[in-house]
Amino acid sequence: MSSCFVPNGASLEDCHSNLFDLADLTGIKWRRFVWQGPTSAPILFPVTDEDPILCSFSRCLKADVLSVWRRHQTPGRRELWLFWWGEDPNFSELIHPELAGEEDGMWETGLSYECRTLLFKAIHNLLERCLMNRSFVRIGKWFVKPYEKDEKPINKSEHLSCAFTFFLHGESHVCTCVEINQHQPVYHVTEEHLTLAQQSNSPFQGE
């Protein structure tokens, strides 16, 4: 039997999978930066584009550096986590001066569950940015490509929705499972839609 065939008679070239090996964690490094805002502020205080955490996070995304930020249980405190391989990024260009580096780590010292979970979120952020650059929008866990205003939902294969979950295979391989679905056609809301909704005497629904 030829090596390109499996026992059930199917050719491996014709087989497809929704599982993908994204990265080998061997050699990965990370650093946690902290910003402490007013301690009297509530945990869910508003953030702006001038916020030190969001400013640094935006720079990291533009530089394709894996990054994720989160709020801390301590009021006013937030963290920015960076992950990379090889040479260290230029932190002076990426990190706002008000942020303080509080923790470093590397593969050789071990990867905690918390750190691994944040890495998965950082990878998801990078995938989200790539899809947004390709005109996708995010609705919940799904990434959907809206139809153009006058486009008819004929070629639905170009508008399939996708969602990602991540897991660690073996000791060091980050894998993703891609879920594909077909949702109802999605369009960007325009002034025309708002006008129709205001003029309608009954609940407005899209076609």
XYZ file of C-alpha atoms in Angstrom:
207
model
C 0.000 0.000 0.000
C 1.302 3.432 -0.912
C 2.425 5.579 2.021
C 0.116 8.404 0.886
C -2.978 6.348 1.674
C -4.538 5.519 5.028
C -6.348 2.236 5.815
C -9.830 3.596 5.021
C -8.770 4.274 1.439
C -8.745 8.076 1.665
C -5.783 10.010 0.355
C -4.053 12.187 2.937
C -3.959 14.990 0.370
C -7.774 15.029 0.477
C -8.003 15.169 4.270
C -8.699 18.425 6.077
C -8.535 19.436 9.700
C -9.674 22.366 11.796
C -6.700 21.915 14.147
C -3.537 23.913 13.542
C -0.147 23.956 15.260
C 0.591 27.658 15.781
C 3.813 27.894 17.746
C 6.452 26.054 19.725
C 6.831 27.682 23.130
C 10.439 26.570 23.498
C 12.513 29.707 24.035
C 9.569 32.028 24.691
C 10.078 35.016 27.012
C 7.618 37.336 28.701
C 7.468 40.443 30.831
C 4.704 41.937 32.956
C 4.309 45.708 33.199
C 2.111 47.394 35.784
C 0.365 50.746 35.952
C -1.139 51.924 39.209
C -3.907 54.476 38.823
C -5.760 56.263 41.622
C -6.520 53.772 44.389
C -9.827 55.496 45.049
C -11.036 54.731 41.516
C -13.451 51.823 41.013
C -12.169 48.633 39.381
C -14.111 49.363 36.178
C -13.057 52.970 35.704
C -13.162 54.264 32.096
C -10.079 54.160 29.876
C -9.081 56.414 26.967
C -6.617 56.409 24.076
C -4.214 58.409 26.254
C -4.289 55.718 28.917
C -0.717 54.407 29.540
C -1.797 50.760 29.306
C -3.866 51.133 26.129
C -1.246 53.358 24.530
C 1.439 50.717 25.116
C -0.887 47.897 24.063
C -1.659 49.671 20.776
C 2.051 50.144 20.047
C 2.703 46.452 20.693
C -0.070 45.410 18.309
C 1.297 47.651 15.569
C 4.760 46.150 16.122
C 3.304 42.589 15.978
C 4.416 41.883 19.544
C 2.156 39.404 21.331
C 0.504 41.357 24.126
C -2.534 41.405 26.376
C -3.714 43.711 29.151
C -5.995 43.068 32.084
C -7.426 44.745 35.157
C -6.189 43.709 38.562
C -8.276 43.092 41.663
C -6.523 46.038 43.283
C -8.473 49.240 42.468
C -6.763 51.338 39.818
C -4.168 48.689 38.986
C -3.778 47.190 35.503
C -1.196 44.963 33.847
C 0.299 44.607 30.371
C 1.899 41.277 29.430
C 4.317 40.903 26.498
C 5.484 37.630 24.906
C 8.255 37.126 22.359
C 11.004 34.851 21.065
C 14.629 35.743 20.359
C 15.934 39.258 20.927
C 14.081 41.537 23.332
C 11.764 44.152 21.789
C 12.693 47.813 22.080
C 10.712 48.495 25.243
C 11.556 52.203 25.185
C 9.565 52.560 21.942
C 6.675 50.344 23.032
C 6.103 50.967 26.722
C 4.722 54.173 28.226
C 7.145 55.671 30.790
C 4.505 55.442 33.530
C 4.514 51.638 33.336
C 6.848 49.676 35.592
C 8.316 46.287 34.719
C 7.432 43.976 37.584
C 8.135 40.420 36.430
C 10.214 38.625 33.789
C 10.057 35.024 32.712
C 11.320 32.556 30.146
C 10.597 29.038 28.992
C 13.365 27.537 31.093
C 11.777 28.816 34.325
C 8.393 27.274 33.545
C 5.073 28.518 32.191
C 2.327 28.832 34.798
C -1.346 28.260 34.003
C -2.021 31.989 34.418
C 0.788 32.916 32.045
C -0.326 30.322 29.485
C -3.909 31.624 29.577
C -2.723 35.183 28.977
C -0.542 33.981 26.104
C -3.610 32.426 24.462
C -5.414 35.768 24.804
C -2.418 37.565 23.287
C -2.461 35.211 20.283
C -6.195 35.799 19.930
C -5.563 39.570 19.938
C -3.098 39.162 17.075
C -5.532 37.012 15.078
C -8.276 39.559 15.723
C -6.110 42.392 14.404
C -5.275 40.412 11.250
C -8.950 39.659 10.594
C -10.008 43.252 11.279
C -7.494 44.375 8.656
C -9.335 42.075 6.240
C -12.713 43.730 6.884
C -13.995 41.218 9.432
C -15.947 42.342 12.490
C -16.253 40.612 15.838
C -19.647 39.605 17.220
C -19.186 37.781 20.507
C -16.689 34.996 19.875
C -17.356 35.027 16.115
C -15.491 36.874 13.381
C -17.803 37.730 10.498
C -17.232 39.518 7.205
C -20.180 41.868 6.571
C -21.757 42.140 3.154
C -21.435 45.345 1.191
C -24.514 47.568 0.977
C -25.769 46.287 -2.399
C -24.174 42.846 -2.207
C -26.547 39.893 -2.352
C -25.906 36.831 -0.153
C -25.103 34.517 -3.063
C -21.468 33.506 -2.615
C -21.754 32.657 1.069
C -18.385 30.891 1.230
C -16.659 34.297 1.386
C -18.716 35.254 4.439
C -18.331 32.226 6.674
C -17.924 32.976 10.380
C -14.997 31.649 12.386
C -14.069 31.326 16.057
C -10.877 30.153 17.750
C -10.047 28.111 20.832
C -6.523 27.333 21.997
C -4.868 24.474 23.829
C -1.408 23.157 24.613
C -0.429 19.912 22.887
C 2.356 18.001 24.561
C 4.741 20.166 26.524
C 5.289 23.116 24.234
C 3.038 23.257 21.161
C 0.252 25.854 21.074
C -2.582 24.673 18.842
C -5.848 26.250 17.787
C -9.178 24.730 16.878
C -11.014 26.768 14.244
C -14.803 26.567 14.334
C -16.555 27.509 11.088
C -20.214 28.465 10.909
C -22.746 30.073 8.579
C -24.655 32.948 10.143
C -27.355 35.185 8.776
C -26.016 37.915 6.443
C -24.496 40.838 8.351
C -24.384 44.412 7.064
C -22.878 47.588 8.468
C -25.511 49.909 9.931
C -25.927 53.013 7.768
C -27.882 56.253 8.079
C -30.454 54.719 5.741
C -31.087 51.899 8.229
C -31.508 54.385 11.076
C -33.921 56.487 9.032
C -36.033 53.441 8.169
C -36.092 52.403 11.821
C -37.245 55.859 12.932
C -39.989 55.981 10.309
C -41.281 52.495 11.019
C -44.293 52.062 13.301
C -43.435 48.419 13.955
C -40.236 46.780 15.225
C -37.578 47.093 12.522
C -35.930 43.945 11.195
C -33.321 43.552 8.499
C -34.051 41.591 5.381
